[in-house]
CSV table of C-alpha atoms and ligand atoms in Angstrom, one decimal:
chain,number,residue,atom,x,y,z
J,1,MET,CA,75.8,92.4,107.7
J,2,THR,CA,79.3,91.5,106.6
J,3,ILE,CA,82.1,93.5,108.1
J,4,TYR,CA,84.7,94.2,105.4
J,5,LEU,CA,88.2,94.7,106.8
J,6,ASP,CA,90.2,94.1,103.7
J,7,HIS,CA,90.5,97.7,102.2
J,8,ALA,CA,94.2,97.2,101.4
J,9,SER,CA,93.1,94.5,99.0
J,10,THR,CA,90.4,96.6,97.3
J,11,THR,CA,87.6,99.1,98.1
J,12,ALA,CA,84.0,99.4,97.0
J,13,LEU,CA,83.3,101.9,94.2
J,14,ALA,CA,82.1,105.1,95.8
J,15,ARG,CA,78.8,106.4,94.6
J,16,GLU,CA,80.2,109.8,93.6
J,17,VAL,CA,82.9,108.0,91.6
J,18,PHE,CA,80.4,105.8,89.8
J,19,GLU,CA,78.4,108.9,88.9
J,20,ALA,CA,81.4,110.7,87.6
J,21,MET,CA,82.3,107.7,85.4
J,22,LEU,CA,78.7,107.0,84.1
J,23,PRO,CA,78.6,109.6,81.3
J,24,TYR,CA,81.8,108.2,79.9
J,25,LEU,CA,80.3,104.7,79.8
J,26,SER,CA,77.1,105.9,78.2
J,27,GLU,CA,76.9,109.1,76.1
J,28,HIS,CA,80.6,110.1,75.9
J,29,TRP,CA,81.9,106.8,74.5
J,30,GLY,CA,84.0,108.2,71.7
J,31,ASN,CA,87.7,107.4,71.0
J,32,PRO,CA,89.7,110.3,72.4
J,33,SER,CA,92.1,110.0,69.4
J,34,SER,CA,89.2,110.7,67.0
J,35,ILE,CA,89.0,114.2,65.5
J,36,HIS,CA,85.2,114.4,65.4
J,37,ARG,CA,82.9,115.7,68.0
J,38,SER,CA,82.4,112.3,69.9
J,39,GLY,CA,86.2,111.9,70.1
J,40,ARG,CA,86.7,115.4,71.2
J,41,ARG,CA,84.2,115.0,74.0
J,42,ALA,CA,85.9,111.9,75.3
J,43,ARG,CA,89.3,113.7,75.0
J,44,GLN,CA,87.9,116.5,77.1
J,45,GLY,CA,87.1,114.0,79.9
J,46,LEU,CA,90.5,112.4,79.7
J,47,ASP,CA,92.2,115.8,79.7
J,48,GLU,CA,90.2,116.9,82.7
J,49,ALA,CA,91.0,113.7,84.6
J,50,ARG,CA,94.7,114.1,83.8
J,51,GLU,CA,94.7,117.7,85.1
J,52,ALA,CA,93.0,116.6,88.3
J,53,VAL,CA,95.4,113.7,89.0
J,54,ALA,CA,98.4,116.0,88.2
J,55,MET,CA,97.1,118.7,90.5
J,56,LEU,CA,96.6,116.3,93.4
J,57,ILE,CA,100.2,115.2,93.3
J,58,GLY,CA,101.9,118.5,92.4
J,59,ALA,CA,102.7,117.3,88.8
J,60,LYS,CA,102.1,118.7,85.3
J,61,PRO,CA,99.3,117.1,83.3
J,62,ARG,CA,101.8,115.9,80.6
J,63,GLU,CA,103.6,114.0,83.3
J,64,ILE,CA,100.6,111.7,84.0
J,65,VAL,CA,100.4,108.4,82.1
J,66,PHE,CA,97.1,106.5,82.6
J,67,THR,CA,97.6,102.8,83.0
J,68,SER,CA,95.6,99.7,83.8
J,69,GLY,CA,96.5,99.9,87.6
J,70,GLY,CA,99.3,99.7,90.1
J,71,THR,CA,100.9,96.6,88.6
J,72,GLU,CA,101.3,98.1,85.2
J,73,SER,CA,102.5,101.4,86.6
J,74,ASP,CA,105.2,99.6,88.7
J,75,ASN,CA,106.2,97.4,85.7
J,76,LEU,CA,106.4,100.4,83.4
J,77,ALA,CA,108.4,102.5,85.8
J,78,ILE,CA,110.9,99.8,86.4
J,79,SER,CA,111.4,98.3,83.0
J,80,GLY,CA,110.7,101.5,81.1
J,81,VAL,CA,113.5,103.4,82.9
J,82,ALA,CA,115.8,100.4,83.1
J,83,TRP,CA,115.8,99.8,79.4
J,84,ALA,CA,115.9,103.5,78.5
J,85,ALA,CA,119.0,103.9,80.7
J,86,SER,CA,120.6,100.5,80.0
J,87,ALA,CA,123.5,102.0,78.0
J,88,ARG,CA,124.5,104.1,81.0
J,89,GLY,CA,124.2,101.4,83.7
J,90,ARG,CA,122.3,98.2,84.6
J,91,HIS,CA,122.0,98.5,88.4
J,92,ILE,CA,118.6,99.0,90.2
J,93,ILE,CA,118.0,99.3,94.0
J,94,THR,CA,114.8,98.3,95.6
J,95,SER,CA,113.8,96.8,99.0
J,96,ALA,CA,112.9,93.3,100.1
J,97,VAL,CA,109.4,94.4,101.2
J,98,GLU,CA,108.2,95.8,97.9
J,99,HIS,CA,105.0,94.6,96.2
J,100,LYS,CA,105.4,91.7,93.8
J,101,ALA,CA,104.7,94.0,90.9
J,102,VAL,CA,108.1,95.6,91.7
J,103,LEU,CA,109.9,92.5,92.8
J,104,GLN,CA,108.9,90.3,89.9
J,105,GLU,CA,109.7,93.0,87.4
J,106,CYS,CA,113.1,93.4,89.0
J,107,ALA,CA,113.6,89.6,88.9
J,108,LEU,CA,112.8,89.7,85.1
J,109,LEU,CA,115.4,92.3,84.6
J,110,GLU,CA,117.9,90.3,86.5
J,111,ARG,CA,117.4,87.5,84.0
J,112,HIS,CA,118.2,90.0,81.3
J,113,GLY,CA,121.6,90.8,82.9
J,114,PHE,CA,120.6,93.7,85.3
J,115,ALA,CA,122.1,93.7,88.8
J,116,ILE,CA,119.4,94.3,91.5
J,117,THR,CA,120.2,95.3,95.1
J,118,TYR,CA,117.4,94.2,97.5
J,119,LEU,CA,117.8,96.4,100.6
J,120,GLY,CA,116.9,94.9,103.9
J,121,VAL,CA,114.6,96.6,106.4
J,122,ASP,CA,114.6,96.9,110.2
J,123,GLU,CA,112.2,95.0,112.5
J,124,HIS,CA,109.4,97.5,111.7
J,125,GLY,CA,109.8,97.2,108.0
J,126,LEU,CA,111.7,100.5,107.5
J,127,VAL,CA,114.3,101.1,104.8
J,128,ASP,CA,117.3,103.2,105.9
J,129,PRO,CA,118.0,106.2,103.5
J,130,GLU,CA,121.7,105.8,104.4
J,131,ALA,CA,121.6,102.2,103.1
J,132,VAL,CA,120.1,103.5,99.8
J,133,ALA,CA,123.0,106.1,99.6
J,134,ALA,CA,125.6,103.4,100.3
J,135,ALA,CA,124.1,101.0,97.6
J,136,ILE,CA,124.2,103.6,94.8
J,137,THR,CA,127.1,103.1,92.3
J,138,ASP,CA,127.9,104.9,89.1
J,139,ARG,CA,126.0,102.1,87.3
J,140,THR,CA,122.8,102.7,89.2
J,141,VAL,CA,119.9,103.9,87.1
J,142,LEU,CA,116.9,103.5,89.3
J,143,VAL,CA,115.8,103.3,93.0
J,144,SER,CA,112.3,102.0,93.7
J,145,ILE,CA,110.9,102.2,97.2
J,146,MET,CA,107.3,102.1,98.2
J,147,ALA,CA,105.6,104.9,100.2
J,148,ALA,CA,103.7,102.5,102.4
J,149,ASN,CA,103.6,98.7,102.7
J,150,ASN,CA,100.6,96.8,101.7
J,151,GLU,CA,101.0,94.0,104.3
J,152,VAL,CA,102.1,95.9,107.5
J,153,GLY,CA,101.3,99.5,106.6
J,154,THR,CA,104.8,100.8,107.4
J,155,ILE,CA,105.4,104.3,105.9
J,156,GLN,CA,108.8,104.7,104.4
J,157,PRO,CA,111.0,107.9,104.6
J,158,VAL,CA,110.5,108.6,100.9
J,159,ALA,CA,111.4,112.3,101.1
J,160,GLU,CA,114.8,111.5,102.6
J,161,ILE,CA,115.4,108.7,100.0
J,162,GLY,CA,114.3,111.2,97.3
J,163,SER,CA,116.8,113.7,98.4
J,164,VAL,CA,119.6,111.0,98.3
J,165,CYS,CA,118.6,110.0,94.8
J,166,ARG,CA,118.4,113.6,93.6
J,167,GLU,CA,121.9,114.3,94.9
J,168,ARG,CA,123.3,111.2,93.2
J,169,ARG,CA,121.3,111.9,90.0
J,170,VAL,CA,119.5,108.5,90.1
J,171,SER,CA,115.9,108.2,89.0
J,172,PHE,CA,113.6,107.5,92.0
J,173,HIS,CA,110.3,105.5,91.7
J,174,VAL,CA,107.7,105.4,94.5
J,175,ASP,CA,104.9,102.9,94.6
J,176,ALA,CA,102.2,105.0,96.3
J,177,VAL,CA,99.3,102.6,95.7
J,178,GLN,CA,98.6,102.0,99.4
J,179,ALA,CA,99.7,105.5,100.5
J,180,ALA,CA,97.4,107.5,98.2
J,181,PRO,CA,94.2,107.2,100.2
J,182,PHE,CA,95.9,108.6,103.4
J,183,LEU,CA,99.1,110.6,102.8
J,184,PRO,CA,99.3,113.9,101.0
J,185,ILE,CA,101.5,113.3,98.0
J,186,ASP,CA,103.7,115.9,96.4
J,187,VAL,CA,106.1,114.7,93.8
J,188,ASN,CA,108.4,117.7,94.4
J,189,ASP,CA,108.5,117.4,98.2
J,190,TRP,CA,109.3,113.8,97.8
J,191,GLN,CA,111.7,114.5,94.9
J,192,VAL,CA,110.4,111.5,93.0
J,193,ASP,CA,110.7,110.9,89.2
J,194,LEU,CA,108.1,108.2,88.9
J,195,LEU,CA,105.1,107.4,91.1
J,196,SER,CA,102.5,104.7,90.8
J,197,LEU,CA,98.8,105.0,91.7
J,198,SER,CA,95.8,102.6,91.5
J,199,ALA,CA,92.2,103.6,91.6
J,200,HIS,CA,90.7,100.6,93.3
J,201,LYS,CA,92.4,101.2,96.6
J,202,LEU,CA,90.8,104.7,96.6
J,203,TYR,CA,87.1,103.7,96.2
J,204,GLY,CA,87.6,103.9,92.4
J,205,PRO,CA,87.3,101.3,89.7
J,206,LYS,CA,89.6,98.3,89.2
J,207,GLY,CA,91.8,98.2,86.2
J,208,SER,CA,92.7,101.9,86.3
J,209,GLY,CA,95.8,103.6,87.5
J,210,ALA,CA,98.4,106.1,86.6
J,211,LEU,CA,102.2,106.6,86.5
J,212,PHE,CA,103.7,110.0,87.1
J,213,VAL,CA,106.8,110.4,85.0
J,214,ARG,CA,108.8,113.5,85.6
J,215,GLN,CA,109.4,115.5,82.4
J,216,GLY,CA,112.8,114.6,81.0
J,217,THR,CA,112.9,111.1,82.6
J,218,PRO,CA,113.9,108.7,79.7
J,219,MET,CA,111.4,105.8,79.5
J,220,VAL,CA,110.6,103.3,76.9
J,221,PRO,CA,107.0,102.0,76.6
J,222,LEU,CA,106.0,98.5,77.6
J,223,LEU,CA,103.1,98.3,75.1
J,224,GLN,CA,103.8,98.9,71.4
J,225,GLY,CA,101.2,100.3,69.1
J,226,GLY,CA,99.6,103.7,68.8
J,227,SER,CA,101.0,107.0,70.1
J,228,GLN,CA,98.6,107.5,73.0
J,229,GLU,CA,99.8,108.9,76.3
J,230,ARG,CA,102.7,110.8,74.5
J,231,GLN,CA,104.0,107.5,73.2
J,232,ARG,CA,104.5,106.1,76.7
J,233,ARG,CA,101.5,103.7,76.7
J,234,ALA,CA,99.9,102.5,73.5
J,235,GLY,CA,96.3,101.5,73.4
J,236,THR,CA,93.0,103.3,73.3
J,237,GLU,CA,92.6,105.1,76.6
J,238,ASN,CA,90.2,103.8,79.3
J,239,VAL,CA,88.4,107.2,79.6
J,240,ALA,CA,85.8,106.2,82.2
J,241,GLY,CA,88.6,104.5,84.2
J,242,ALA,CA,90.8,107.6,84.1
J,243,VAL,CA,87.8,109.8,85.1
J,244,GLY,CA,87.1,107.3,87.9
J,245,LEU,CA,90.7,107.5,89.2
J,246,ALA,CA,90.5,111.3,89.2
J,247,ALA,CA,87.2,111.4,91.0
J,248,ALA,CA,88.2,108.8,93.5
J,249,PHE,CA,91.5,110.5,94.3
J,250,ALA,CA,89.8,113.9,94.6
J,251,VAL,CA,87.3,112.5,97.1
J,252,THR,CA,89.9,110.8,99.3
J,253,ALA,CA,92.4,113.7,99.1
J,254,GLU,CA,89.8,116.3,100.1
J,255,GLU,CA,91.0,118.3,103.1
J,256,PRO,CA,89.9,118.6,105.9
J,257,ASN,CA,88.0,115.4,105.3
J,258,ARG,CA,91.1,113.4,104.8
J,259,ALA,CA,92.7,114.5,108.1
J,260,GLY,CA,89.4,113.9,109.9
J,261,GLU,CA,89.0,110.5,108.4
J,262,ASN,CA,92.6,109.6,109.1
J,263,ASP,CA,92.1,110.5,112.8
J,264,ARG,CA,88.9,108.5,113.0
J,265,LEU,CA,90.6,105.5,111.4
J,266,THR,CA,93.6,105.8,113.6
J,267,THR,CA,91.4,105.7,116.7
J,268,LEU,CA,89.5,102.7,115.4
J,269,ARG,CA,92.8,101.0,114.4
J,270,ASN,CA,94.3,101.5,117.8
J,271,VAL,CA,91.3,100.0,119.5
J,272,LEU,CA,91.4,97.0,117.1
J,273,LEU,CA,95.2,96.5,117.5
J,274,GLY,CA,94.9,96.8,121.2
J,275,GLY,CA,92.1,94.3,121.4
J,276,VAL,CA,93.7,91.7,119.1
J,277,THR,CA,97.1,92.0,120.7
J,278,ALA,CA,95.6,91.5,124.1
J,279,ILE,CA,95.2,87.8,123.1
J,280,PRO,CA,98.2,85.9,124.5
J,281,GLY,CA,100.7,85.0,121.7
J,282,VAL,CA,99.6,87.8,119.4
J,283,ARG,CA,102.1,90.5,118.2
J,284,ARG,CA,101.8,93.6,116.2
J,285,THR,CA,103.7,93.7,112.9
J,286,GLY,CA,104.9,96.9,111.3
J,287,HIS,CA,105.9,100.2,112.7
J,288,PRO,CA,104.3,101.3,116.0
J,289,ARG,CA,103.8,104.9,114.8
J,290,LEU,CA,104.9,105.3,111.1
J,291,ARG,CA,102.0,103.3,109.7
J,292,LEU,CA,98.9,103.8,107.6
J,293,PRO,CA,96.0,104.9,109.8
J,294,ASN,CA,93.8,102.0,108.7
J,295,SER,CA,96.3,99.2,109.0
J,296,ALA,CA,96.3,96.6,111.8
J,297,SER,CA,98.5,93.6,111.2
J,298,VAL,CA,99.6,90.9,113.6
J,299,VAL,CA,101.2,87.5,113.8
J,300,ILE,CA,99.4,84.9,116.0
J,301,ASP,CA,101.3,82.0,117.5
J,302,GLY,CA,99.8,78.5,117.0
J,303,ILE,CA,97.6,79.1,114.0
J,304,GLU,CA,97.7,79.4,110.2
J,305,GLY,CA,96.6,82.8,109.0
J,306,GLY,CA,94.6,81.2,106.2
J,307,ASP,CA,92.6,79.1,108.6
J,308,LEU,CA,91.8,82.2,110.7
J,309,VAL,CA,90.7,84.2,107.6
J,310,ALA,CA,88.4,81.2,106.7
J,311,ALA,CA,87.1,81.0,110.2
J,312,LEU,CA,86.4,84.8,110.3
J,313,ASP,CA,84.7,84.6,107.0
J,314,LEU,CA,82.2,82.1,108.5
J,315,GLU,CA,81.5,84.8,111.1
J,316,GLU,CA,81.0,87.3,108.2
J,317,ILE,CA,84.2,89.2,108.8
J,318,GLU,CA,86.4,89.6,105.7
J,319,ALA,CA,90.1,89.9,106.4
J,320,SER,CA,93.3,88.6,104.8
J,321,THR,CA,96.7,87.2,105.7
J,322,GLY,CA,99.9,88.7,104.5
J,323,SER,CA,101.0,85.4,103.0
J,324,ALA,CA,101.1,84.1,99.5
J,325,CYS,CA,99.2,80.9,99.0
J,326,THR,CA,100.8,78.5,96.5
J,327,THR,CA,99.4,75.2,95.7
J,328,GLY,CA,97.5,74.9,98.9
J,329,SER,CA,100.5,75.5,101.2
J,330,MET,CA,101.0,78.7,103.0
J,331,GLU,CA,104.2,80.4,102.1
J,332,PRO,CA,105.2,82.9,104.8
J,333,SER,CA,105.1,86.4,103.6
J,334,HIS,CA,108.4,87.9,102.2
J,335,VAL,CA,107.6,91.1,104.0
J,336,LEU,CA,107.4,89.5,107.4
J,337,LEU,CA,110.5,87.3,106.8
J,338,ALA,CA,112.4,90.5,105.7
J,339,MET,CA,111.4,92.0,109.0
J,340,GLY,CA,113.1,89.2,110.8
J,341,ILE,CA,110.0,87.3,111.9
J,342,GLU,CA,110.5,83.6,112.1
J,343,PRO,CA,108.8,81.6,109.3
J,344,GLU,CA,106.7,79.6,111.8
J,345,ARG,CA,105.4,82.8,113.4
J,346,ALA,CA,104.9,84.5,110.0
J,347,ARG,CA,102.5,81.7,109.0
J,348,GLY,CA,100.1,83.0,111.6
J,349,SER,CA,99.7,86.5,110.0
J,350,LEU,CA,96.4,88.4,109.9
J,351,ARG,CA,95.9,91.8,108.2
J,352,LEU,CA,92.8,93.9,109.1
J,353,THR,CA,92.5,97.1,107.1
J,354,LEU,CA,89.7,99.5,107.9
J,355,GLY,CA,87.8,101.8,105.6
J,356,ARG,CA,85.3,104.6,105.5
J,357,GLU,CA,82.2,102.5,106.3
J,358,ASN,CA,83.7,100.7,109.4
J,359,THR,CA,82.3,101.7,112.8
J,360,PRO,CA,83.4,101.2,116.4
J,361,ALA,CA,80.8,98.4,116.6
J,362,ASP,CA,82.6,96.6,113.7
J,363,VAL,CA,85.8,96.8,115.7
J,364,GLU,CA,84.3,95.4,118.9
J,365,THR,CA,82.6,92.6,116.9
J,366,THR,CA,85.9,91.8,115.2
J,367,ILE,CA,87.9,91.7,118.4
J,368,GLU,CA,85.5,89.3,119.9
J,369,ALA,CA,85.4,87.1,116.8
J,370,VAL,CA,89.2,87.0,116.4
J,371,THR,CA,89.5,86.1,120.1
J,372,ARG,CA,87.0,83.3,119.7
J,373,CYS,CA,88.4,81.9,116.4
J,374,VAL,CA,92.0,81.9,117.7
J,375,ALA,CA,91.0,79.9,120.7
J,376,ARG,CA,89.1,77.4,118.6
J,377,LEU,CA,91.9,77.0,116.1
J,378,ARG,CA,94.5,76.6,118.8
J,379,ALA,CA,92.3,74.0,120.5
J,380,ALA,CA,91.9,72.2,117.1
J,381,ALA,CA,95.7,72.3,116.5
J,382,ALA,CA,96.3,70.8,120.0
J,383,ALA,CA,94.1,67.9,118.9
J,384,PRO,CA,95.7,67.2,115.5
J,385,GLU,CA,93.2,64.5,114.4
J,386,ALA,CA,90.4,67.1,114.7
J,387,LYS,CA,92.2,69.7,112.6
J,388,GLU,CA,90.5,70.7,109.4
J,389,ALA,CA,92.3,70.9,106.1
J,390,PRO,CA,94.2,74.2,105.8
J,391,ALA,CA,92.2,76.9,104.0
J,392,MET,CA,93.5,79.0,101.1
J,393,SER,CA,94.6,82.4,102.0
J,394,GLY,CA,92.7,85.7,101.6
J,395,ALA,CA,94.6,88.1,99.5
J,396,PRO,CA,98.0,87.0,98.2
J,397,SER,CA,100.0,90.0,97.1
J,398,VAL,CA,97.7,92.9,97.4
U,401,PLP,N1,101.5,98.1,94.7
U,401,PLP,C1,101.0,97.9,95.9
U,401,PLP,C2,101.7,98.4,97.1
U,401,PLP,C3,99.8,97.3,96.1
U,401,PLP,O1,99.3,97.1,97.3
U,401,PLP,C4,99.1,96.8,95.0
U,401,PLP,C5,97.8,96.1,95.1
U,401,PLP,O2,97.6,95.0,94.8
U,401,PLP,C6,99.7,97.0,93.7
U,401,PLP,C7,100.9,97.6,93.6
U,401,PLP,C8,99.0,96.5,92.4
U,401,PLP,O3,97.9,97.3,92.1
U,401,PLP,P1,96.8,96.8,91.1
U,401,PLP,O4,96.0,95.9,91.9
U,401,PLP,O5,96.1,98.1,90.7
U,401,PLP,O6,97.5,96.2,89.9
């Protein structure tokens, strides 16, 4: 049996989510914009999904825009707000450890004349709320900081940053794609104006997500066409996808199940991290305490992360590196570099992210396999002629 330890990359569709979606892929296939009975039935499913997602994050249903996933939600939040506010100012603040869906969108805006401040982080990957406050100018229209990092699991002080932004009257976007399965989200406690979600990190379907947009936040749409989603996202709605997001979110957010599952994952994660960091030359990355309960990330001296992922795959353990793989060469992860890890070290990154099906036996097997594979790869590296061609990485920017 394969041991899947790549839940930050994606998760399997939960049975209950599949069952919630099924009617909207079979009998309730209408277009929610249609006036007739079939359309109204589909609309009902969409409305219920919207209410459920809104309720789970303390929002109003009208503040939920269904999207095709985390990437679109991030793109829409950033460019949608930037262009809507561009007459007032063209300055955006983000951090150096954001997902590429945020960083690339900011880079695109930079090419259109916006100024972007990329805040640095400390050695654990934390953004300092005071640095956010210091970077805000009277031209700043948006701050975008993720709730939890996809590579190292570090949880950011979003409520503090939210309060800085509120005080300075700057819109605040939070990418909560990785945080949603684990952290209770309340858009009012966090004082956020925009928040991105993605279903497939929550045992929901791929290609489905949502963006919370606080009422009164000016935003232009990215997609032009029909007037769906209150003119914020044109295109016939993915009703089954939205129903799947709501069902997945409800399942993972259910208390006390979530607290219990978080505790279980934290225990497993600590054993996993302890076992892997017991190997000489292996160091934890990310925050020692403020990290997602399922996330174990390390850098390993003397190996390439991609080679280790390939070696583990042969042992039927599925993991990933934190590195982007371009044209066969391993680029060290921008997140690890921003945390001050030397490029050479950052090349040896490994990310193990647990999920609800993982057991203590999986963790034991994985520690043994990582120990064995690292020893083998180091021995191969010490005898260069025997070294195999470098493997492609696991998950680039997920
Ligand atoms: N933001 C973060 C933090 C992520 O980890 C991901 C996952 O890849 C995304 C955004 C993009 O989400 P999606 O795969 O739904 O487009």
